[in-house]
Amino acid sequence: MPLTQPPFHRSAALRALGRHALAWACLLLAYAAGLWVTDALSLPLPGILGGMALLLALLALWPAGIAVLEPAVRPLLAVMVLLFIPAGAKLVSLAPRLAQAWLPILAVVLLSTLLALAVTAWTVRSLARWLGPGAGR
Amino acid sequence: MSPWLASLAACAGTVLAYAAARWLQARAGGSVWLQPLLTGSLLVGLLLLPLRVPYADYYAWAWPIHRLLGVATVALAVPLAGQLGRLRRLWLPVLAGLLAGNLAAAGSALMLTRLLGGDRLLALSLGPKSTTTPIAMALSQRLGGDPSLTAVVVVLTGVVGAVLGPWLLDRMAEEDPAVRGLALGVAAHGIGTATAAQASEEAGAWSALAMGLSGLLTALILPPLVRWLL
């Protein structure tokens, strides 16, 4: 226990609240803008991917935005797994279908995942080597 | 029950199941097999049976969670933007590797499923399996697959990649943390990225980059691949 409590600054708490509110407002705005742009241009992408690409382009042009969004992004991404559970819960009603097709599913997952690992590692390694030392660092 | 109350109950139940799943994994010493997504989903799915709630009702009630998942997917752009500096220095080998890896992942999934006697629906559900769950589900839905089946397969892919990936990369005598991270991110999305980050921060950053860009790349290559291969 510290002997003296750190002084509580109401202005600091308000500023923190404001930072979080601003971060969430910007993030929700980017989400809505992404859905709208993808739909308006009828891009061949899911709307949320359009939003991700749009936000990435904005942050590439204006890197200071990363720090603005961080108070909303960090806690949200930390619990991202929770957000998949409603879709994953279909596992139980899918069980008969999985039981019926378990062999192709398991074989495809095993072979395709190992192939993707090997192809990625081999391509990056060979190209970095071919481009000469220094390119791979 | 009023729809608001039902939504509240569905969301609260989901959060509780997630907390229980996290607790279970921690109790097992952080076992990679006890992914909270798998155990949490199983818990919710099994809980619906004695409560006599049809899955479709629960899924509709949990709409606030789906909305938040969309927002979180857009938010993935933020850690990705933090890696743009590294990418600028190394863009050619990295982009070529990501393109080749995503072609291998999606193409082999589509072809192998058909070769092993799976139907078109199964192939479309397995095609996006190496990308991160929200993107994989959105792609599966758009192409006419079963998004829930995709969600299950994506988690299975992540666990397989996280367990066998480091073993395969050791076999290939691959020591560069950048290459190891990229390969794990392409093949095994977030679960692979978590494994890479356990090895080193550098591998984790490259893996996060690979995971984010793979979502975009697979979204672009999967529709033409489906047209050619299926």
CSV table of N, CA and C in Angstrom, one decimal, chain B residues 33-135:
chain,number,residue,atom,x,y,z
B,33,TRP,N,-4.7,-27.4,-27.6
B,33,TRP,CA,-5.9,-28.1,-28.1
B,33,TRP,C,-7.2,-27.6,-27.5
B,34,LEU,N,-7.1,-27.0,-26.3
B,34,LEU,CA,-8.3,-26.4,-25.7
B,34,LEU,C,-8.6,-25.0,-26.1
B,35,GLN,N,-8.7,-24.7,-27.4
B,35,GLN,CA,-9.0,-23.4,-27.9
B,35,GLN,C,-10.3,-22.9,-27.3
B,36,PRO,N,-10.3,-21.7,-26.7
B,36,PRO,CA,-11.6,-21.2,-26.1
B,36,PRO,C,-12.7,-21.1,-27.2
B,37,LEU,N,-12.4,-20.9,-28.4
B,37,LEU,CA,-13.4,-20.9,-29.4
B,37,LEU,C,-14.1,-22.2,-29.6
B,38,LEU,N,-13.3,-23.3,-29.5
B,38,LEU,CA,-13.9,-24.6,-29.6
B,38,LEU,C,-14.7,-25.0,-28.4
B,39,THR,N,-14.1,-24.9,-27.2
B,39,THR,CA,-14.7,-25.3,-26.0
B,39,THR,C,-15.9,-24.3,-25.7
B,40,GLY,N,-15.8,-23.0,-25.9
B,40,GLY,CA,-16.8,-22.1,-25.6
B,40,GLY,C,-18.0,-22.3,-26.5
B,41,SER,N,-17.8,-22.6,-27.8
B,41,SER,CA,-18.9,-22.9,-28.8
B,41,SER,C,-19.6,-24.2,-28.4
B,42,LEU,N,-18.8,-25.2,-28.0
B,42,LEU,CA,-19.4,-26.5,-27.6
B,42,LEU,C,-20.3,-26.3,-26.4
B,43,LEU,N,-19.8,-25.5,-25.5
B,43,LEU,CA,-20.6,-25.2,-24.2
B,43,LEU,C,-21.9,-24.5,-24.6
B,44,VAL,N,-21.9,-23.5,-25.4
B,44,VAL,CA,-23.1,-22.8,-25.8
B,44,VAL,C,-24.1,-23.8,-26.5
B,45,GLY,N,-23.5,-24.5,-27.5
B,45,GLY,CA,-24.3,-25.4,-28.3
B,45,GLY,C,-25.0,-26.5,-27.5
B,46,LEU,N,-24.2,-27.0,-26.5
B,46,LEU,CA,-24.8,-28.1,-25.6
B,46,LEU,C,-25.8,-27.5,-24.7
B,47,LEU,N,-25.6,-26.2,-24.2
B,47,LEU,CA,-26.5,-25.6,-23.3
B,47,LEU,C,-27.8,-25.4,-23.9
B,48,LEU,N,-27.9,-25.1,-25.2
B,48,LEU,CA,-29.1,-24.8,-25.9
B,48,LEU,C,-30.0,-26.1,-25.9
B,49,LEU,N,-29.4,-27.3,-25.9
B,49,LEU,CA,-30.3,-28.5,-26.0
B,49,LEU,C,-31.2,-28.6,-24.8
B,50,PRO,N,-30.8,-28.6,-23.5
B,50,PRO,CA,-31.7,-28.8,-22.4
B,50,PRO,C,-32.6,-27.6,-22.3
B,51,LEU,N,-32.2,-26.4,-22.8
B,51,LEU,CA,-33.0,-25.2,-22.7
B,51,LEU,C,-34.1,-25.2,-23.8
B,52,ARG,N,-34.0,-26.1,-24.7
B,52,ARG,CA,-34.9,-26.2,-25.8
B,52,ARG,C,-35.0,-24.9,-26.6
B,53,VAL,N,-33.8,-24.3,-26.8
B,53,VAL,CA,-33.8,-23.1,-27.7
B,53,VAL,C,-33.2,-23.6,-29.0
B,54,PRO,N,-33.9,-23.3,-30.1
B,54,PRO,CA,-33.4,-23.7,-31.4
B,54,PRO,C,-32.1,-22.8,-31.7
B,55,TYR,N,-31.1,-23.4,-32.4
B,55,TYR,CA,-29.9,-22.7,-32.7
B,55,TYR,C,-30.2,-21.4,-33.4
B,56,ALA,N,-31.1,-21.5,-34.4
B,56,ALA,CA,-31.4,-20.3,-35.2
B,56,ALA,C,-31.9,-19.1,-34.4
B,57,ASP,N,-32.7,-19.4,-33.3
B,57,ASP,CA,-33.2,-18.3,-32.5
B,57,ASP,C,-32.0,-17.7,-31.7
B,58,TYR,N,-31.2,-18.6,-31.1
B,58,TYR,CA,-30.0,-18.1,-30.4
B,58,TYR,C,-29.2,-17.2,-31.3
B,59,TYR,N,-28.9,-17.6,-32.5
B,59,TYR,CA,-28.0,-16.9,-33.4
B,59,TYR,C,-28.6,-15.5,-33.7
B,60,ALA,N,-30.0,-15.5,-33.9
B,60,ALA,CA,-30.6,-14.2,-34.2
B,60,ALA,C,-30.6,-13.3,-33.0
B,61,TRP,N,-30.8,-13.9,-31.8
B,61,TRP,CA,-30.7,-13.0,-30.6
B,61,TRP,C,-29.4,-12.5,-30.4
B,62,ALA,N,-28.3,-13.1,-30.8
B,62,ALA,CA,-26.9,-12.7,-30.5
B,62,ALA,C,-26.5,-11.6,-31.5
B,63,TRP,N,-27.4,-10.9,-32.2
B,63,TRP,CA,-27.0,-10.0,-33.2
B,63,TRP,C,-26.0,-8.9,-32.7
B,64,PRO,N,-26.1,-8.4,-31.4
B,64,PRO,CA,-25.0,-7.4,-31.1
B,64,PRO,C,-23.6,-7.9,-31.2
B,65,ILE,N,-23.5,-9.2,-30.9
B,65,ILE,CA,-22.1,-9.8,-31.0
B,65,ILE,C,-21.7,-9.9,-32.5
B,66,HIS,N,-22.6,-10.2,-33.4
B,66,HIS,CA,-22.2,-10.2,-34.9
B,66,HIS,C,-21.7,-8.8,-35.3
B,67,ARG,N,-22.5,-7.8,-34.9
B,67,ARG,CA,-22.1,-6.4,-35.3
B,67,ARG,C,-20.7,-6.1,-34.8
B,68,LEU,N,-20.5,-6.4,-33.5
B,68,LEU,CA,-19.2,-6.1,-32.9
B,68,LEU,C,-18.1,-6.9,-33.6
B,69,LEU,N,-18.4,-8.1,-34.1
B,69,LEU,CA,-17.4,-8.9,-34.8
B,69,LEU,C,-17.0,-8.2,-36.1
B,70,GLY,N,-18.0,-7.6,-36.8
B,70,GLY,CA,-17.7,-6.8,-38.0
B,70,GLY,C,-16.8,-5.6,-37.7
B,71,VAL,N,-17.1,-4.9,-36.6
B,71,VAL,CA,-16.3,-3.8,-36.1
B,71,VAL,C,-14.8,-4.2,-35.8
B,72,ALA,N,-14.7,-5.4,-35.1
B,72,ALA,CA,-13.4,-5.9,-34.8
B,72,ALA,C,-12.6,-6.2,-36.0
B,73,THR,N,-13.3,-6.8,-37.0
B,73,THR,CA,-12.5,-7.1,-38.3
B,73,THR,C,-12.0,-5.9,-38.9
B,74,VAL,N,-12.8,-4.8,-39.0
B,74,VAL,CA,-12.3,-3.5,-39.5
B,74,VAL,C,-11.1,-3.0,-38.7
B,75,ALA,N,-11.2,-3.3,-37.3
B,75,ALA,CA,-10.1,-2.8,-36.4
B,75,ALA,C,-8.8,-3.5,-36.7
B,76,LEU,N,-8.8,-4.7,-37.3
B,76,LEU,CA,-7.6,-5.4,-37.6
B,76,LEU,C,-6.6,-4.5,-38.5
B,77,ALA,N,-7.2,-3.5,-39.2
B,77,ALA,CA,-6.4,-2.6,-40.0
B,77,ALA,C,-5.3,-1.9,-39.1
B,78,VAL,N,-5.6,-1.7,-37.8
B,78,VAL,CA,-4.8,-0.9,-36.9
B,78,VAL,C,-3.4,-1.6,-36.7
B,79,PRO,N,-3.4,-2.9,-36.1
B,79,PRO,CA,-2.1,-3.5,-36.0
B,79,PRO,C,-1.4,-3.7,-37.4
B,80,LEU,N,-2.2,-3.9,-38.4
B,80,LEU,CA,-1.6,-4.1,-39.7
B,80,LEU,C,-0.9,-2.8,-40.2
B,81,ALA,N,-1.5,-1.7,-39.9
B,81,ALA,CA,-0.9,-0.4,-40.3
B,81,ALA,C,0.4,-0.2,-39.5
B,82,GLY,N,0.5,-0.7,-38.3
B,82,GLY,CA,1.7,-0.6,-37.5
B,82,GLY,C,2.9,-1.4,-38.1
B,83,GLN,N,2.6,-2.4,-39.0
B,83,GLN,CA,3.6,-3.2,-39.7
B,83,GLN,C,4.0,-2.7,-41.0
B,84,LEU,N,3.4,-1.6,-41.5
B,84,LEU,CA,3.6,-1.1,-42.9
B,84,LEU,C,5.1,-0.7,-43.1
B,85,GLY,N,5.8,-0.2,-42.1
B,85,GLY,CA,7.2,0.2,-42.2
B,85,GLY,C,8.1,-1.0,-42.6
B,86,ARG,N,7.9,-2.1,-41.9
B,86,ARG,CA,8.6,-3.3,-42.2
B,86,ARG,C,8.4,-3.8,-43.6
B,87,LEU,N,7.1,-3.7,-44.0
B,87,LEU,CA,6.7,-4.2,-45.3
B,87,LEU,C,7.4,-3.4,-46.4
B,88,ARG,N,7.5,-2.1,-46.2
B,88,ARG,CA,8.1,-1.3,-47.2
B,88,ARG,C,9.5,-1.7,-47.6
B,89,ARG,N,10.3,-2.2,-46.6
B,89,ARG,CA,11.7,-2.6,-46.8
B,89,ARG,C,11.8,-4.0,-47.6
B,90,LEU,N,10.8,-4.8,-47.4
B,90,LEU,CA,10.9,-6.2,-47.8
B,90,LEU,C,9.7,-6.6,-48.7
B,91,TRP,N,9.1,-5.7,-49.4
B,91,TRP,CA,7.8,-5.9,-49.9
B,91,TRP,C,7.8,-7.0,-51.0
B,92,LEU,N,8.9,-7.2,-51.8
B,92,LEU,CA,8.8,-8.1,-52.9
B,92,LEU,C,8.8,-9.6,-52.4
B,93,PRO,N,9.8,-10.0,-51.6
B,93,PRO,CA,9.7,-11.4,-51.1
B,93,PRO,C,8.5,-11.7,-50.3
B,94,VAL,N,8.1,-10.7,-49.5
B,94,VAL,CA,6.9,-11.0,-48.6
B,94,VAL,C,5.6,-11.1,-49.4
B,95,LEU,N,5.4,-10.1,-50.3
B,95,LEU,CA,4.1,-10.2,-51.1
B,95,LEU,C,4.1,-11.4,-52.0
B,96,ALA,N,5.3,-11.8,-52.6
B,96,ALA,CA,5.3,-13.0,-53.4
B,96,ALA,C,5.0,-14.2,-52.6
B,97,GLY,N,5.6,-14.3,-51.4
B,97,GLY,CA,5.4,-15.4,-50.5
B,97,GLY,C,3.9,-15.5,-50.0
B,98,LEU,N,3.3,-14.4,-49.7
B,98,LEU,CA,1.9,-14.4,-49.3
B,98,LEU,C,1.0,-14.8,-50.4
B,99,LEU,N,1.3,-14.3,-51.6
B,99,LEU,CA,0.5,-14.7,-52.8
B,99,LEU,C,0.6,-16.2,-53.0
B,100,ALA,N,1.8,-16.7,-53.1
B,100,ALA,CA,2.0,-18.2,-53.3
B,100,ALA,C,1.4,-19.0,-52.2
B,101,GLY,N,1.5,-18.6,-51.0
B,101,GLY,CA,1.0,-19.3,-49.8
B,101,GLY,C,-0.5,-19.3,-49.9
B,102,ASN,N,-1.2,-18.2,-50.2
B,102,ASN,CA,-2.6,-18.1,-50.2
B,102,ASN,C,-3.2,-18.9,-51.4
B,103,LEU,N,-2.5,-18.9,-52.6
B,103,LEU,CA,-2.9,-19.7,-53.7
B,103,LEU,C,-2.8,-21.2,-53.3
B,104,ALA,N,-1.7,-21.6,-52.6
B,104,ALA,CA,-1.5,-23.0,-52.2
B,104,ALA,C,-2.6,-23.4,-51.3
B,105,ALA,N,-2.9,-22.5,-50.3
B,105,ALA,CA,-3.9,-22.9,-49.2
B,105,ALA,C,-5.3,-23.0,-49.8
B,106,ALA,N,-5.7,-22.0,-50.6
B,106,ALA,CA,-7.1,-22.0,-51.1
B,106,ALA,C,-7.2,-23.0,-52.3
B,107,GLY,N,-6.3,-23.0,-53.2
B,107,GLY,CA,-6.4,-23.9,-54.3
B,107,GLY,C,-6.3,-25.4,-53.9
B,108,SER,N,-5.4,-25.7,-53.0
B,108,SER,CA,-5.3,-27.1,-52.5
B,108,SER,C,-6.6,-27.5,-51.8
B,109,ALA,N,-7.2,-26.6,-51.0
B,109,ALA,CA,-8.4,-26.9,-50.2
B,109,ALA,C,-9.5,-27.3,-51.2
B,110,LEU,N,-9.7,-26.4,-52.2
B,110,LEU,CA,-10.8,-26.7,-53.2
B,110,LEU,C,-10.6,-28.0,-53.9
B,111,MET,N,-9.3,-28.2,-54.4
B,111,MET,CA,-9.1,-29.4,-55.3
B,111,MET,C,-9.1,-30.7,-54.5
B,112,LEU,N,-8.5,-30.7,-53.3
B,112,LEU,CA,-8.4,-31.9,-52.5
B,112,LEU,C,-9.8,-32.3,-52.0
B,113,THR,N,-10.7,-31.3,-51.7
B,113,THR,CA,-12.0,-31.6,-51.2
B,113,THR,C,-12.8,-32.4,-52.3
B,114,ARG,N,-12.7,-31.9,-53.6
B,114,ARG,CA,-13.4,-32.6,-54.7
B,114,ARG,C,-12.7,-33.9,-55.0
B,115,LEU,N,-11.4,-34.0,-54.9
B,115,LEU,CA,-10.7,-35.3,-55.1
B,115,LEU,C,-11.1,-36.3,-54.1
B,116,LEU,N,-11.3,-35.9,-52.9
B,116,LEU,CA,-11.7,-36.9,-51.8
B,116,LEU,C,-13.2,-37.1,-51.7
B,117,GLY,N,-13.9,-36.6,-52.7
B,117,GLY,CA,-15.3,-37.0,-52.8
B,117,GLY,C,-16.2,-36.0,-52.1
B,118,GLY,N,-15.7,-34.8,-51.6
B,118,GLY,CA,-16.6,-33.8,-51.0
B,118,GLY,C,-17.5,-33.1,-52.0
B,119,ASP,N,-18.6,-32.6,-51.6
B,119,ASP,CA,-19.5,-31.9,-52.6
B,119,ASP,C,-19.1,-30.5,-52.7
B,120,ARG,N,-19.8,-29.8,-53.6
B,120,ARG,CA,-19.4,-28.4,-53.9
B,120,ARG,C,-19.6,-27.5,-52.7
B,121,LEU,N,-20.6,-27.7,-51.9
B,121,LEU,CA,-20.9,-27.0,-50.7
B,121,LEU,C,-19.7,-27.1,-49.7
B,122,LEU,N,-19.2,-28.4,-49.6
B,122,LEU,CA,-18.1,-28.6,-48.6
B,122,LEU,C,-16.8,-27.9,-49.2
B,123,ALA,N,-16.6,-28.0,-50.5
B,123,ALA,CA,-15.4,-27.3,-51.1
B,123,ALA,C,-15.5,-25.8,-50.8
B,124,LEU,N,-16.6,-25.2,-51.0
B,124,LEU,CA,-16.8,-23.8,-50.8
B,124,LEU,C,-16.6,-23.4,-49.4
B,125,SER,N,-17.0,-24.3,-48.5
B,125,SER,CA,-16.9,-24.0,-47.0
B,125,SER,C,-15.4,-24.2,-46.6
B,126,LEU,N,-14.6,-25.0,-47.3
B,126,LEU,CA,-13.3,-25.3,-46.9
B,126,LEU,C,-12.3,-24.3,-47.6
B,127,GLY,N,-12.7,-23.7,-48.7
B,127,GLY,CA,-11.8,-22.9,-49.5
B,127,GLY,C,-11.1,-21.8,-48.7
B,128,PRO,N,-11.8,-21.0,-47.9
B,128,PRO,CA,-11.2,-19.9,-47.1
B,128,PRO,C,-10.6,-20.3,-45.8
B,129,LYS,N,-10.4,-21.6,-45.5
B,129,LYS,CA,-10.1,-22.0,-44.2
B,129,LYS,C,-8.8,-21.5,-43.5
B,130,SER,N,-7.9,-21.0,-44.4
B,130,SER,CA,-6.6,-20.5,-43.8
B,130,SER,C,-6.7,-19.0,-43.3
B,131,THR,N,-7.8,-18.3,-43.7
B,131,THR,CA,-7.9,-16.9,-43.3
B,131,THR,C,-8.6,-16.8,-41.9
B,132,THR,N,-8.5,-15.6,-41.3
B,132,THR,CA,-9.0,-15.4,-40.0
B,132,THR,C,-10.6,-15.6,-40.0
B,133,THR,N,-11.1,-16.1,-38.9
B,133,THR,CA,-12.5,-16.5,-38.9
B,133,THR,C,-13.6,-15.5,-39.5
B,134,PRO,N,-13.6,-14.2,-39.1
B,134,PRO,CA,-14.6,-13.4,-39.6
B,134,PRO,C,-14.5,-13.2,-41.2
B,135,ILE,N,-13.3,-13.2,-41.7
B,135,ILE,CA,-13.1,-13.0,-43.1
B,135,ILE,C,-13.5,-14.4,-43.8
